[in-house]
GROMACS .gro file of C-alpha atoms in nm:
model
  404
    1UNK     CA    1   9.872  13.870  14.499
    2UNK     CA    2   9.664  14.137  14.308
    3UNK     CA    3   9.482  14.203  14.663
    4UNK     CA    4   9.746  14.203  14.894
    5UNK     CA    5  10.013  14.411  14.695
    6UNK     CA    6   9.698  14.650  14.716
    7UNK     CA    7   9.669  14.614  15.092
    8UNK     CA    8  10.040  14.736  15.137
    9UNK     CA    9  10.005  15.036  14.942
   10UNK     CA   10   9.680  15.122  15.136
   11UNK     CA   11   9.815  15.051  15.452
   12UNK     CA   12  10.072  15.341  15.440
   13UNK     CA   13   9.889  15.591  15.323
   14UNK     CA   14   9.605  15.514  15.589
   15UNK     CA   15   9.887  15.554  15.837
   16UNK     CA   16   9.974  15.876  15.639
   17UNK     CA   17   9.637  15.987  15.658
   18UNK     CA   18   9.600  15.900  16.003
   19UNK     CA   19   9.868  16.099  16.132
   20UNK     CA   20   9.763  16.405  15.879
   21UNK     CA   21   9.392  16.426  16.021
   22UNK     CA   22   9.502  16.324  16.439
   23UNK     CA   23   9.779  16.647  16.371
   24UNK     CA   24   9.474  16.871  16.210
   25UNK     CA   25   9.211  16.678  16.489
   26UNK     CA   26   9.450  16.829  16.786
   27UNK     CA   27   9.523  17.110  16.629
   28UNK     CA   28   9.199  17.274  16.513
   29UNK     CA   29   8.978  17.025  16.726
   30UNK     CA   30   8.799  16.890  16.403
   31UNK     CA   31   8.550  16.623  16.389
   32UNK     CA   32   8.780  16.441  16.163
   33UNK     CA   33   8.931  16.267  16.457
   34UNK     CA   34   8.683  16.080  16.530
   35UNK     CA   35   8.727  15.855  16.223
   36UNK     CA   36   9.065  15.721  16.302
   37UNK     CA   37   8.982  15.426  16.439
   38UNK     CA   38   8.729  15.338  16.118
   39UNK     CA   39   8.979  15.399  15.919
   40UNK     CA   40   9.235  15.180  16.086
   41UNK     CA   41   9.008  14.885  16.113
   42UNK     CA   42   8.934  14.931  15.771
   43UNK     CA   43   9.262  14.909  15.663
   44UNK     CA   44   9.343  14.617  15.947
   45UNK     CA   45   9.034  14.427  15.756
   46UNK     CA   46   9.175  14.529  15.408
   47UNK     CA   47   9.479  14.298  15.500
   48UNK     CA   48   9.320  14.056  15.631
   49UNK     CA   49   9.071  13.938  15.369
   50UNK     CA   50   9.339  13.974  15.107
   51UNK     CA   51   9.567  13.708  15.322
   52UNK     CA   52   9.250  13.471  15.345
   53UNK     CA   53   9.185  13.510  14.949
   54UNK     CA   54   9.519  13.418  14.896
   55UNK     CA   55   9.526  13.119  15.133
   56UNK     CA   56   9.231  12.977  14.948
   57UNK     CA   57   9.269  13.067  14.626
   58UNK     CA   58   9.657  13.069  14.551
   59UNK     CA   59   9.723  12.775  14.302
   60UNK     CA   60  10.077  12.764  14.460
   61UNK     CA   61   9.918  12.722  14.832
   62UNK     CA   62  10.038  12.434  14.995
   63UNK     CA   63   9.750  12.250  15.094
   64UNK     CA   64   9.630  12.320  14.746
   65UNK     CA   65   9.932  12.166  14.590
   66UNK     CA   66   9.922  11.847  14.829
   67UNK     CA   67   9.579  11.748  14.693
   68UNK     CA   68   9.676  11.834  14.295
   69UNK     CA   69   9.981  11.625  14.402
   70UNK     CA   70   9.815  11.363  14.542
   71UNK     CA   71   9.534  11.342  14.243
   72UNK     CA   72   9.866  11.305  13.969
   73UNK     CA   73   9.980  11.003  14.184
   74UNK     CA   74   9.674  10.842  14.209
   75UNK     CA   75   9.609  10.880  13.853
   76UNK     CA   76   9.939  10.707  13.750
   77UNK     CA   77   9.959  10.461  14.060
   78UNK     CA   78  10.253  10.594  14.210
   79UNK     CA   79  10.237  10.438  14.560
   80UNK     CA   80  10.562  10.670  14.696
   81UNK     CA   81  10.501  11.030  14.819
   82UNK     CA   82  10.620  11.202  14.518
   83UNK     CA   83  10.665  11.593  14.585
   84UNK     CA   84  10.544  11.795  14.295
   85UNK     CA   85  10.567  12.109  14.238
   86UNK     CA   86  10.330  12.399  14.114
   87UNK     CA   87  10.493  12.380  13.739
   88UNK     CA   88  10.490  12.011  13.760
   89UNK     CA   89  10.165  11.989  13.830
   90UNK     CA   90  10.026  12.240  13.540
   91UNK     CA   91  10.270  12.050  13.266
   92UNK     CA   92  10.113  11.706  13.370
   93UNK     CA   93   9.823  11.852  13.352
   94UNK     CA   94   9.867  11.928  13.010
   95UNK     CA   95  10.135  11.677  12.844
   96UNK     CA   96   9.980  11.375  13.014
   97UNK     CA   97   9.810  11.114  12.837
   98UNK     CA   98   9.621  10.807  12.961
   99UNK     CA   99   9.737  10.560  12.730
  100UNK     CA  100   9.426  10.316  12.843
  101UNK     CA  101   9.199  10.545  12.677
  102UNK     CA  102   9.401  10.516  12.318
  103UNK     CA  103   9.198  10.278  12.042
  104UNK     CA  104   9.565  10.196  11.818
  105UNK     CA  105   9.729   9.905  11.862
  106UNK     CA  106   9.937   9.699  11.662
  107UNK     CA  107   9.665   9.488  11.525
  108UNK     CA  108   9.523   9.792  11.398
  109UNK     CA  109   9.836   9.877  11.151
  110UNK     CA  110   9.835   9.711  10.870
  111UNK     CA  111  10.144   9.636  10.654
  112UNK     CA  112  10.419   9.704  10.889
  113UNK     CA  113  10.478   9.348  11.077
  114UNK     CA  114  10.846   9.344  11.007
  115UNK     CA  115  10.889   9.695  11.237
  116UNK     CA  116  10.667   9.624  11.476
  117UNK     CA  117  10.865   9.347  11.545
  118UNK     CA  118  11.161   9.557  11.578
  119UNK     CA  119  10.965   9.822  11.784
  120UNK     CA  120  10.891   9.582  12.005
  121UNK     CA  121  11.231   9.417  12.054
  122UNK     CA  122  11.382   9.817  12.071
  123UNK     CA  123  11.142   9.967  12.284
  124UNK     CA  124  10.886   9.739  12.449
  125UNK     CA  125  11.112   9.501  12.612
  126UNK     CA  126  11.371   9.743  12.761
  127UNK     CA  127  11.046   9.878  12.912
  128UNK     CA  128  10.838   9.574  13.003
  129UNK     CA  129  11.132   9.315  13.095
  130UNK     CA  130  11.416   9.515  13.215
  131UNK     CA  131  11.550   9.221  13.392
  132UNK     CA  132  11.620   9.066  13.064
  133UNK     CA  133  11.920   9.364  12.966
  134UNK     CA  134  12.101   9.389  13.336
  135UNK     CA  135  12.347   9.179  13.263
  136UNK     CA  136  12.557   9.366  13.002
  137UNK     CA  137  12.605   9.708  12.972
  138UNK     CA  138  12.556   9.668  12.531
  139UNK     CA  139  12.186   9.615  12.639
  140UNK     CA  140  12.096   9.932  12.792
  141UNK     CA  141  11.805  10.055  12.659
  142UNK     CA  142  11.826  10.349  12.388
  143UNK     CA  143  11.729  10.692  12.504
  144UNK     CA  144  11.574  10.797  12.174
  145UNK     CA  145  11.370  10.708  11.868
  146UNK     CA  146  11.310  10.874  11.560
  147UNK     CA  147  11.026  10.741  11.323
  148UNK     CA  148  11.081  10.862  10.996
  149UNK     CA  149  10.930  10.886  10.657
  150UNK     CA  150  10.653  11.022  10.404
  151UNK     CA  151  10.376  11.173  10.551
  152UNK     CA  152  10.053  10.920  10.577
  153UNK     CA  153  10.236  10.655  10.633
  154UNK     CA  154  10.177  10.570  11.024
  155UNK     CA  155  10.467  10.717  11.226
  156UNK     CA  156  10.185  10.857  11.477
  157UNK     CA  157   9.978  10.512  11.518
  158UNK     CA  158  10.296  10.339  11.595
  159UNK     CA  159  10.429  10.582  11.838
  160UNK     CA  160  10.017  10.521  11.971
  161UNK     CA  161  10.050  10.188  11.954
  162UNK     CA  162  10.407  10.177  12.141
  163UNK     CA  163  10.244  10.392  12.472
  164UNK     CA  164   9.891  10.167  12.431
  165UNK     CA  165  10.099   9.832  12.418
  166UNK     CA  166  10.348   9.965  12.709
  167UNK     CA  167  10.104  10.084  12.939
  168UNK     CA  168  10.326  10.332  13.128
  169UNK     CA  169  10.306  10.732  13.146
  170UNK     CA  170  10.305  10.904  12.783
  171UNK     CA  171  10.361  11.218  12.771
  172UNK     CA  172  10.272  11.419  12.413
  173UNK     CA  173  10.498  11.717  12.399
  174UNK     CA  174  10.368  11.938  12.174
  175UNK     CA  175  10.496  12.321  12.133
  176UNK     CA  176  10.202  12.522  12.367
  177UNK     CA  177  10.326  12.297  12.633
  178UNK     CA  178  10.707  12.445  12.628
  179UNK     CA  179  10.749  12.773  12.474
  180UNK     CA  180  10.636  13.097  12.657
  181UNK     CA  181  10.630  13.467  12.557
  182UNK     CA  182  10.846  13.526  12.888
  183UNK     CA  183  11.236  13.508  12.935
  184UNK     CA  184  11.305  13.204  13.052
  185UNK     CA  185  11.010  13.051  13.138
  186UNK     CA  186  11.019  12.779  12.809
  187UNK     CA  187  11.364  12.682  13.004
  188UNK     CA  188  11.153  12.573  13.313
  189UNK     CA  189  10.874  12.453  13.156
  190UNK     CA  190  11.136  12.163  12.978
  191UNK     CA  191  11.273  12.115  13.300
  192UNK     CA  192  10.967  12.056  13.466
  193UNK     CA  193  10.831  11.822  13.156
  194UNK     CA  194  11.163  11.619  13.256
  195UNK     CA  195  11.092  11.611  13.624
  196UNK     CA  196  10.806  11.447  13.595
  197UNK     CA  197  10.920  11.234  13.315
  198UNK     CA  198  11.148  11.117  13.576
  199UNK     CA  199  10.909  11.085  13.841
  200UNK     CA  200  10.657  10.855  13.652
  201UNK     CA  201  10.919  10.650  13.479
  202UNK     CA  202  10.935  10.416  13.289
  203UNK     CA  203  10.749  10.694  13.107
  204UNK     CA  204  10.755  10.767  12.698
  205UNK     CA  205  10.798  11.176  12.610
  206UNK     CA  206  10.613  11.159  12.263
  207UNK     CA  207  10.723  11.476  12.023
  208UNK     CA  208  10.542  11.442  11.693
  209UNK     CA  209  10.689  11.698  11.424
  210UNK     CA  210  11.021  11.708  11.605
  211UNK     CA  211  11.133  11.883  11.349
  212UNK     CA  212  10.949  12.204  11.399
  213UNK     CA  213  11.141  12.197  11.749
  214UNK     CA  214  11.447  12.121  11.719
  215UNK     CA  215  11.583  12.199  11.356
  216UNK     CA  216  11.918  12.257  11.329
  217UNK     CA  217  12.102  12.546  11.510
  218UNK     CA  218  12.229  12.833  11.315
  219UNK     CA  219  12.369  13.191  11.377
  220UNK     CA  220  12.044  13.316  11.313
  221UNK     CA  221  11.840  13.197  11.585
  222UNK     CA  222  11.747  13.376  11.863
  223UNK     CA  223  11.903  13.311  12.208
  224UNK     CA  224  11.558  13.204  12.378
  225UNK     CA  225  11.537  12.922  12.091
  226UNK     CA  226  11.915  12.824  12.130
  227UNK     CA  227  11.862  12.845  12.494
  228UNK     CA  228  11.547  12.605  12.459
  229UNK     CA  229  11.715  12.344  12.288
  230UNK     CA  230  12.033  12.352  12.515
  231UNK     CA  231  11.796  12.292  12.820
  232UNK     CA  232  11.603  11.974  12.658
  233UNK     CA  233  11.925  11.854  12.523
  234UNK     CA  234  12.081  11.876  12.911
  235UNK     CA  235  11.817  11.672  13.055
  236UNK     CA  236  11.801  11.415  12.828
  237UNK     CA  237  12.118  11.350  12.804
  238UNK     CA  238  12.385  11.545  13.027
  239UNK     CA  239  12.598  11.553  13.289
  240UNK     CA  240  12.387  11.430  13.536
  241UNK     CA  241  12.159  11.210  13.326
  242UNK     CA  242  12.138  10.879  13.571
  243UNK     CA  243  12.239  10.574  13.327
  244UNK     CA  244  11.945  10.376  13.446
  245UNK     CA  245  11.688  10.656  13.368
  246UNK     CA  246  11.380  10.480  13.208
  247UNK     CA  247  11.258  10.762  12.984
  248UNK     CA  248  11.276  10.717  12.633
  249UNK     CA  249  11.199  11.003  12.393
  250UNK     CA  250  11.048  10.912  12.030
  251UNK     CA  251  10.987  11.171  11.774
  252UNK     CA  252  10.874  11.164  11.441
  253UNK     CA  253  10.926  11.334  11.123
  254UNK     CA  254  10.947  11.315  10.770
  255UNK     CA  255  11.217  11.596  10.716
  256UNK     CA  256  11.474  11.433  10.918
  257UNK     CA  257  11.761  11.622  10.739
  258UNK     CA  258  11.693  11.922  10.889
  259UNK     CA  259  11.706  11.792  11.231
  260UNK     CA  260  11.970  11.955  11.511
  261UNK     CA  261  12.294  11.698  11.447
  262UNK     CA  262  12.305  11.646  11.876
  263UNK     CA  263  11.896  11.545  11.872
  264UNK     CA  264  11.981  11.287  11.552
  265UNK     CA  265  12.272  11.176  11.787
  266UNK     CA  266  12.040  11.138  12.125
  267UNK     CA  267  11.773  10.959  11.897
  268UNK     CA  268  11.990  10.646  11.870
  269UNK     CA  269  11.723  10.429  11.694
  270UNK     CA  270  11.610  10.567  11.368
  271UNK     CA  271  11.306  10.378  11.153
  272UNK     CA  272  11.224  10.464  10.834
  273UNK     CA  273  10.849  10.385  10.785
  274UNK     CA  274  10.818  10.405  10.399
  275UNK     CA  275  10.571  10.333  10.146
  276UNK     CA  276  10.364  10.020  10.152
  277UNK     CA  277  10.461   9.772   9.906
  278UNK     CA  278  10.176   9.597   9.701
  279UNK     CA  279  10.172   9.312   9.937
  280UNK     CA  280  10.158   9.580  10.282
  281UNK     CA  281   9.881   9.746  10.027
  282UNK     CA  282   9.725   9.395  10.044
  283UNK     CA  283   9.716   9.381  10.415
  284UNK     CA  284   9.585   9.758  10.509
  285UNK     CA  285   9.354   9.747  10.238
  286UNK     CA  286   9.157   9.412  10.378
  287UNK     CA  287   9.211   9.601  10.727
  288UNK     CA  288   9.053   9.882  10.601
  289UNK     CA  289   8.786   9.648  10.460
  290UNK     CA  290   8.725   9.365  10.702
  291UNK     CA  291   8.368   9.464  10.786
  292UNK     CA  292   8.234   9.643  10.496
  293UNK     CA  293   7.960   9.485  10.275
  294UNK     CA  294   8.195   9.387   9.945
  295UNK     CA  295   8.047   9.259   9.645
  296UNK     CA  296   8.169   8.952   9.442
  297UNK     CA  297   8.381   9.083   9.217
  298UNK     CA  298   8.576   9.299   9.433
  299UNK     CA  299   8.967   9.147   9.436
  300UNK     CA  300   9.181   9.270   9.734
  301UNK     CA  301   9.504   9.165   9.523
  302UNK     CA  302   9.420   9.370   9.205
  303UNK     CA  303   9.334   9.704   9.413
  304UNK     CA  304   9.680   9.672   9.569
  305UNK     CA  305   9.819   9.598   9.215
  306UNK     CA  306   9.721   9.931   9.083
  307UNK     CA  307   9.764  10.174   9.413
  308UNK     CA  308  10.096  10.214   9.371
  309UNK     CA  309  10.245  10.477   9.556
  310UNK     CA  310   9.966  10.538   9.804
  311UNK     CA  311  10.046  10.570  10.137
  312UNK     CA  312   9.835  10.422  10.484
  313UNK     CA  313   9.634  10.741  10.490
  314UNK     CA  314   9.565  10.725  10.091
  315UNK     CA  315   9.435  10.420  10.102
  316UNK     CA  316   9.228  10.502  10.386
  317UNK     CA  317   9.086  10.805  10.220
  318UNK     CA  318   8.994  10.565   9.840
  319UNK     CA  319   8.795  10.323  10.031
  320UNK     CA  320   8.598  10.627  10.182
  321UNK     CA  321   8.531  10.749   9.825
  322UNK     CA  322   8.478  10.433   9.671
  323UNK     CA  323   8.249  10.376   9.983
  324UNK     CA  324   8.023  10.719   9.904
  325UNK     CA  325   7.995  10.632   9.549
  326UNK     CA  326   7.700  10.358   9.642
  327UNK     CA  327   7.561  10.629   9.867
  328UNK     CA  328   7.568  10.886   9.593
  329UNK     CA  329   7.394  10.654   9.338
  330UNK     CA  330   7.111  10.561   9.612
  331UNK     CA  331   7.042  10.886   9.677
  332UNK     CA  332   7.010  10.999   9.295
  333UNK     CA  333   6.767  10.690   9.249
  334UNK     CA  334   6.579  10.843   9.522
  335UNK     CA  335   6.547  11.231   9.550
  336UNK     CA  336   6.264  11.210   9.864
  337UNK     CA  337   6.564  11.128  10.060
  338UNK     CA  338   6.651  11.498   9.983
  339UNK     CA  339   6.326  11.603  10.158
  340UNK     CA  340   6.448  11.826  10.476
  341UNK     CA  341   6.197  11.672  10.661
  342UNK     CA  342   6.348  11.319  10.638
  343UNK     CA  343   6.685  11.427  10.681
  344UNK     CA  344   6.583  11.539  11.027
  345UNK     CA  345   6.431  11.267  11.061
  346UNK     CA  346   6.710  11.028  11.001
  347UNK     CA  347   6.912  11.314  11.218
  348UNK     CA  348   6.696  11.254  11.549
  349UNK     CA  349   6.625  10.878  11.481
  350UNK     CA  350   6.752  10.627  11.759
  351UNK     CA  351   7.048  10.461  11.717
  352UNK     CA  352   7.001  10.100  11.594
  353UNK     CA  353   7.044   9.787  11.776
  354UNK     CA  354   7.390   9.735  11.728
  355UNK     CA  355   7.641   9.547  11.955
  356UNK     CA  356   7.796   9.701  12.264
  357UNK     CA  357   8.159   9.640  12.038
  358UNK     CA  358   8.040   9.904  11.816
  359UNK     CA  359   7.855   9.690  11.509
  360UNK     CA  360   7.800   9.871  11.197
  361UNK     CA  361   7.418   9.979  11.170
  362UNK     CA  362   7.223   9.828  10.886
  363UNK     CA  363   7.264   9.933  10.566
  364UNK     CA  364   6.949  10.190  10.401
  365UNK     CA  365   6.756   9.920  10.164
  366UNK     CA  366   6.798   9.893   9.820
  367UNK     CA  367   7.174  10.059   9.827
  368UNK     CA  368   7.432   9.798   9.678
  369UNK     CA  369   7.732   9.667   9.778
  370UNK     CA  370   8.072   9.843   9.733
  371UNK     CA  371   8.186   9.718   9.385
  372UNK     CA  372   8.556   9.676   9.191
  373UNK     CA  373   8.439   9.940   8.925
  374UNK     CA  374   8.398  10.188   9.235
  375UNK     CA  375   8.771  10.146   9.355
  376UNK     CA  376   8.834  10.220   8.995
  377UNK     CA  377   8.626  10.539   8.973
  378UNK     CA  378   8.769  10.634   9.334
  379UNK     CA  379   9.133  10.671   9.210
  380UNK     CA  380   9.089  10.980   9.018
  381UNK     CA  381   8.892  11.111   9.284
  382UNK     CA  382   9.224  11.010   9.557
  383UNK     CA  383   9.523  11.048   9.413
  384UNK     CA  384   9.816  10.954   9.577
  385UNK     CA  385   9.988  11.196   9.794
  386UNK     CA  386  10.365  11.141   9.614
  387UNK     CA  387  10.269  11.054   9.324
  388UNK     CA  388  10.154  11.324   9.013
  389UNK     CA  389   9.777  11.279   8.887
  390UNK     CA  390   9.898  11.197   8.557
  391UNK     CA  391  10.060  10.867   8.706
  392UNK     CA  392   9.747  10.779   8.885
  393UNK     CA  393   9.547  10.810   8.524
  394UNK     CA  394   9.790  10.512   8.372
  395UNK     CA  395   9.708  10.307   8.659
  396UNK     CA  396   9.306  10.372   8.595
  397UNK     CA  397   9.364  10.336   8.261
  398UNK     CA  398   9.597  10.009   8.275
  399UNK     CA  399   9.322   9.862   8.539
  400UNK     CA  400   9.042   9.924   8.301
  401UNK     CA  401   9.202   9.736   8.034
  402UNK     CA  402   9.278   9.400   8.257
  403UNK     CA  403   8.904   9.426   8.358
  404UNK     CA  404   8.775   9.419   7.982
   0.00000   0.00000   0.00000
């Protein structure tokens, strides 16, 4: 664009020039007249290369966008000739996820059976068996989800699990992908996030921290963000909003009350993943633990006795610390595992000769097995996320005194 705007102001002012130096040429007989014709070829060539720069390197060019057109459909398996456009095509680009690639599932959450179940019934079949709904008009799958609660507790891996388990297009809206420094242009970015929503339905438009989006209006705001909002809210659920659109929108949060009162009424199934109880603790903690090297006195039960009030994510983070402390204590017993030269060493080693499935590699010898006194040590190190320190020292101290 750069190349031809720069053409057309060149092109005049040759012409200009031109007619300046053929009036002075005839009139004083210079030599100047002889370069006319350079000058005019030059100019003639000027616009020339700048239309053939632009032909092949315009992102908007047609034949470009055919073939960026044609790669998104053969990436989602779209056998119609779906027209996209140029925005279309640089939002898919960037919102698009191939859910085949994603490692959650729902075997891999531990602790929340009971809403999986109703994630499934809510969202999976509406998607997967859509035959199953036609007949009544009460069965019309829900246009919006909200996943709810703490933070750590596994709103994210469900919403994972939900696109890995559903295997259609998820899309992971995220605020870079919307909002633009220029008037307007957030506005068609959401309408071109919908488009192809639309076009590669059934399709899932993930927003994780909906609340930093779409937090409730006020006279405050500026008009681009009230302008923003109006525009998702409009495609998702407007005037011309097709009843048997198969895009469903699930957001998460754990500040739900400050939430836009139209988006809470658009997100007509609301979950509220809370807390583990000690039997959930039970389940993600032998998850967690299924193919570390234990020893004998470890006891599953009594380590989800005394985390109480730890989240998914805390309980994650104790069995890492309770799973350095053997590491810690083998490398004290042995300070030539210091040296920088075996470090290295270790560093540039060969990997061992695990399984393809991604075995664990052998432990170093003479480093012991992960013990119940470790767990023990590992709460003061992890405290709970909601929960004050002071709480988590009763629990050490009330799980030291059932040991002795």
């Amino acid at each position: 664009a750069a190349l031809i705007w720069r053409a057309f102001c060149i092109a005049p002012t040759a012409a200009s020039a031109t007619y300046s130096m053929a009036s002075v040429g005839a009139a004083h007989g210079s030599r100047i007249y002889r370069l006319l014709p350079d000058l005019m070829l030059s100019s003639l060539a000027t616009v020339c290369t700048a239309m053939l720069l632009n032909r092949l390197f315009n992102p908007k060019s047609r034949a470009r966008l055919d073939a960026e057109a044609e790669r998104l459909r053969n990436r989602f398996g779209i056998a119609r000739k779906v027209p996209f456009s140029a925005m279309e095509i640089q939002v898919a680009e960037s919102v698009c996820v191939d859910a085949a690639q994603l490692e959650v599932t729902f075997e891999s959450i531990g602790g929340q059976s009971s809403l999986i179940g109703q994630l499934r019934e809510a969202v999976l079949l509406p998607l997967l068996r859509p035959d199953l709904l036609t007949h009544s008009k009460l069965l019309q799958p829900t246009r919006g989800l909200l996943l709810h609660g703490p933070p750590g507790t596994g709103k994210t891996m469900l919403a994972k699990a939900i696109a890995k388990e559903a295997g259609c297009a998820f899309l992971n809206v995220n605020p870079s992908s919307m909002l633009s420094k220029w008037y307007g242009e957030s506005q068609k970015r959401v309408a071109a996030i919908w488009s192809v929503a639309h076009k590669l339905e059934p399709s899932l438009l993930f927003v994780d921290e909906i609340d930093c989006l779409f937090r409730e209006r006020s006279k405050s705001d500026h008009e681009a963000t009230a302008s923003f909002q109006s525009e998702w809210m409009t495609h998702w659920d407007g005037l011309l909003t097709k009843e048997s659109s198969r895009v469903l929108v699930i957001g998460t949060t754990n500040r739900p009350n400050v939430l836009d009162p139209a988006i809470r009424r658009r997100l007509g199934r609301q979950f509220f993943v809370g807390l583990p109880e000690r039997e959930q603790r039970g389940g993600i903690l032998a998850l967690l633990l299924r193919d570390e090297p234990l020893a004998e006195d470890v006891d599953l039960d009594e380590l989800a006795r005394i985390t109480h009030g730890y989240s998914g994510s805390d309980l994650k983070e104790l069995c890492r610390a309770a799973a350095m402390l053997p590491v810690r204590e083998h490398l004290c017993n042995n300070p030539a595992a210091y040296a920088r030269s075996n470090v290295v060493a270790a560093a540039v080693a060969p990997k061992s000769n695990g399984s393809a499935g991604g075995a664990p590699a052998q432990r170093p010898s003479g480093m012991r097995h992960v013990r119940q006194q470790d767990f023990r040590d590992a709460l003061l190190l992890v405290p709970p996320t909601h929960a004050p320190r002071e709480e988590v020292a009763v629990f050490h101290d009330a799980s030291d005194g059932a040991a002795s």
